[in-house]
mmCIF file of C-alpha atoms in Angstrom:
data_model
loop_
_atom_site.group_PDB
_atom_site.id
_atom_site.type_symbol
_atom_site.label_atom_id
_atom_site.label_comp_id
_atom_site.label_asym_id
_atom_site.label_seq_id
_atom_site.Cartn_x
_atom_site.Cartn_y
_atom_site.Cartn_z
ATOM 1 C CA UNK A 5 0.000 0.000 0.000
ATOM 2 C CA UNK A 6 1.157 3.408 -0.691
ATOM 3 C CA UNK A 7 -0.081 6.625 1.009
ATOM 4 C CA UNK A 8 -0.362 10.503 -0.497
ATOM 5 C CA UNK A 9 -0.289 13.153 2.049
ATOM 6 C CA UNK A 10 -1.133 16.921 0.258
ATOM 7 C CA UNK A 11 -0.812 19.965 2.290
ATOM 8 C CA UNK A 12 -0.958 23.855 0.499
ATOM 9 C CA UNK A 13 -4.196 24.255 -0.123
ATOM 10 C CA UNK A 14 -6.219 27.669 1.013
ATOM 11 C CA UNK A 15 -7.657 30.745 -0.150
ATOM 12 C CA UNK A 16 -5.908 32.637 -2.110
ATOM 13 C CA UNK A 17 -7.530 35.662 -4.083
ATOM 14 C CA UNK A 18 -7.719 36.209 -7.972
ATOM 15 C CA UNK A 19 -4.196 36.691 -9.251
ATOM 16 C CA UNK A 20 -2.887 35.089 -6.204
ATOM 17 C CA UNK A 21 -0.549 31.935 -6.360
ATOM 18 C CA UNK A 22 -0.222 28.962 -4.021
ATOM 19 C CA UNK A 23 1.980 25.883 -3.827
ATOM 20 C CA UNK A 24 0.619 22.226 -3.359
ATOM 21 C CA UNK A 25 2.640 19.261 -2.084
ATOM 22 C CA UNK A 26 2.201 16.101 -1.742
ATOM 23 C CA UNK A 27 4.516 12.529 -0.482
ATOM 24 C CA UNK A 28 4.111 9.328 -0.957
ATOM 25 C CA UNK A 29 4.738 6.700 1.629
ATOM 26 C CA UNK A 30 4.688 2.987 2.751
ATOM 27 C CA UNK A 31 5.892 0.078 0.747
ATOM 28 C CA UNK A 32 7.234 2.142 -2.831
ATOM 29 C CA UNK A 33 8.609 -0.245 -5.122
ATOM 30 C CA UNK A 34 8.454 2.342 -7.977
ATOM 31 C CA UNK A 35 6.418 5.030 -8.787
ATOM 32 C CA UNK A 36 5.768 5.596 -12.426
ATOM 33 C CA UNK A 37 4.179 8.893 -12.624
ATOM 34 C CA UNK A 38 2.995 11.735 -9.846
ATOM 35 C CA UNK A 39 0.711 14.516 -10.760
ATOM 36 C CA UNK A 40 -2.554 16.561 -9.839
ATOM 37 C CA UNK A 41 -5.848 16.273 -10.528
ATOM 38 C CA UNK A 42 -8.669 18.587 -9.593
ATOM 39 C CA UNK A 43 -12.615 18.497 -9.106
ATOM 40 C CA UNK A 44 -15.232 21.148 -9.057
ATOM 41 C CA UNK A 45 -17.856 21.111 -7.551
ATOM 42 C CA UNK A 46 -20.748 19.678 -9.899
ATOM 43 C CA UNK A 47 -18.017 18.604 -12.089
ATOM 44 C CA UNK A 48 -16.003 15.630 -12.981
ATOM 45 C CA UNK A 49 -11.730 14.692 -11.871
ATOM 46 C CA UNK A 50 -9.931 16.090 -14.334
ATOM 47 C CA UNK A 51 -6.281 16.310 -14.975
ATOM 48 C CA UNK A 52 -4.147 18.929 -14.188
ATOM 49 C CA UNK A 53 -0.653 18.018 -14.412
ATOM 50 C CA UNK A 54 1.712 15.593 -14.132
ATOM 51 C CA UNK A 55 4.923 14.156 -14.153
ATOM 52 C CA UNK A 56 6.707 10.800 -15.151
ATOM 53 C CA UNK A 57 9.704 9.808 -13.456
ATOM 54 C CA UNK A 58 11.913 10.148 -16.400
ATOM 55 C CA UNK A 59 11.198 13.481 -16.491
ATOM 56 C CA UNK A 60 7.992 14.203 -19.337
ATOM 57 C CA UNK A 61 5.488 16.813 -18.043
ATOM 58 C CA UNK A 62 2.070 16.777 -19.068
ATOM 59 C CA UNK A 63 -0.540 20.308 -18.724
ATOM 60 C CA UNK A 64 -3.987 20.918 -18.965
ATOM 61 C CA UNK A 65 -4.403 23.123 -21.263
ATOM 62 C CA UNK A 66 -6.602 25.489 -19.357
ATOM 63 C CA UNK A 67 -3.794 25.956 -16.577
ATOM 64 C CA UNK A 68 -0.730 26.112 -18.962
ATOM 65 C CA UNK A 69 1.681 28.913 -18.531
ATOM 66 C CA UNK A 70 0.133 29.622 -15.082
ATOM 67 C CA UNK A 71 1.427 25.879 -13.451
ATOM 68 C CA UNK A 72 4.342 24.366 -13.157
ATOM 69 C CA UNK A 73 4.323 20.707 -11.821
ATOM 70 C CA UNK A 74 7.847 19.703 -10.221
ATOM 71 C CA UNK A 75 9.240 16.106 -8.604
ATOM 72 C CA UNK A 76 11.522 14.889 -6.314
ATOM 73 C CA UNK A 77 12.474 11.379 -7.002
ATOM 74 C CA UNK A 78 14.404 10.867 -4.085
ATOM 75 C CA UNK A 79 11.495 12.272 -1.864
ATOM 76 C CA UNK A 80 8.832 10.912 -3.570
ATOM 77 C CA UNK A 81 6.929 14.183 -3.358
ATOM 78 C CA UNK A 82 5.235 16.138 -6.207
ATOM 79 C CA UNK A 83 5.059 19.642 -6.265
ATOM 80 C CA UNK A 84 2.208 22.060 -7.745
ATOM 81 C CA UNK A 85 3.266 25.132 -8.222
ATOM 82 C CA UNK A 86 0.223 27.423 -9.404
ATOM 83 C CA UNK A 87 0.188 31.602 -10.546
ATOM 84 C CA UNK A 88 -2.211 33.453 -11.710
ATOM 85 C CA UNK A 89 -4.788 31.955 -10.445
ATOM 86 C CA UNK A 90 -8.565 32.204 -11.209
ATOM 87 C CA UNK A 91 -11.642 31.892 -9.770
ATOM 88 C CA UNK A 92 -12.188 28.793 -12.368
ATOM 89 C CA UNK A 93 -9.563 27.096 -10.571
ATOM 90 C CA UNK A 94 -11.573 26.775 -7.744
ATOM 91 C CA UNK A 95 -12.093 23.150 -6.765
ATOM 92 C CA UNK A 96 -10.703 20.251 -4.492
ATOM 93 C CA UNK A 97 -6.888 19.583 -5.772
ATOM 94 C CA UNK A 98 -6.422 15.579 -5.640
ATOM 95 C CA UNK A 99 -2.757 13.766 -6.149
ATOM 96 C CA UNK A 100 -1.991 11.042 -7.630
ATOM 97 C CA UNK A 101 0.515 8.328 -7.899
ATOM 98 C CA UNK A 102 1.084 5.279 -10.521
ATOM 99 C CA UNK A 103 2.875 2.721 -8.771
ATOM 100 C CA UNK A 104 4.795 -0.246 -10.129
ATOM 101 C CA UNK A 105 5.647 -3.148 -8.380
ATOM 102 C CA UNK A 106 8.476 -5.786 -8.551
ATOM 103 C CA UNK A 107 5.986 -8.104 -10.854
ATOM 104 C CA UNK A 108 5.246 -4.961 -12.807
ATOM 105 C CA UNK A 109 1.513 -4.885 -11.538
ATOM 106 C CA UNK A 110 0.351 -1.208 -11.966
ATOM 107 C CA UNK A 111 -2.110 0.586 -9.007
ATOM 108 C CA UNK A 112 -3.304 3.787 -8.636
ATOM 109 C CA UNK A 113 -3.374 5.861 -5.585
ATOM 110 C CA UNK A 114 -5.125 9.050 -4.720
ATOM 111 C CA UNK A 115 -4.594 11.581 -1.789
ATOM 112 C CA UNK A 116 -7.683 12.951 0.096
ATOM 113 C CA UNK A 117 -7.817 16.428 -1.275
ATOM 114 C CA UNK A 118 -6.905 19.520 -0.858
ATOM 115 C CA UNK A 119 -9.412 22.304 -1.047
ATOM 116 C CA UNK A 120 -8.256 25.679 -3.124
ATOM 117 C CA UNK A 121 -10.771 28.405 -3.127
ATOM 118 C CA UNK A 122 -10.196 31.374 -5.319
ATOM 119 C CA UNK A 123 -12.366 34.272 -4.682
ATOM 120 C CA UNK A 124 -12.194 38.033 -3.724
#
């Protein structure tokens, strides 16, 4: 089992920036890929960025040039780091982790949320 702890969320108002983090723990063979998802309310999970372990980043189109998504493969922690913000990006900020184990069985693993409110 493997464990995602997120901190950094808040309120932040338009224009404001905030940074989201979030480690992995417990029995980490390898993980694949780290990144951020986010939900609004009355929407569905949808992907915000993420990051592979051999380095490819992948954006959301809606957030590019605003967020950069950063990782520490030594920590097993992702990073969000998020400018510019906008009241659109309101909504609960989940991570996520791909994990591999040694029989190269794939499982996905989400945090509990983080909530980001952006409002005046």
């Amino acid at each position: 089992q493997v464990q995602l702890v997120e901190s950094g969320g808040g309120l932040v108002q338009p224009g404001g920036s905030l940074r989201l983090s979030c480690t992995a723990s417990g029995s980490i063979f390898r993980i694949i890929t780290m990144g951020w998802y986010r939900q609004a309310a009355g929407s569905e999970r949808e992907l915000v960025a993420d990051a592979t372990s051999g380095g490819s980043r992948n954006y959301a189109d809606s957030v590019k040039g605003r967020v950069t998504i950063s990782r520490d493969n030594a920590k097993n922690t992702v990073y969000l780091q998020m400018n510019k913000l906008e009241p659109e990006d309101t909504a609960v900020y989940y991570c996520n982790a791909v994990h591999q184990n040694a029989y190269d069985v794939r499982t996905n693993y989400w945090g509990q949320g983080t909530q980001v409110a952006v409002s005046s």
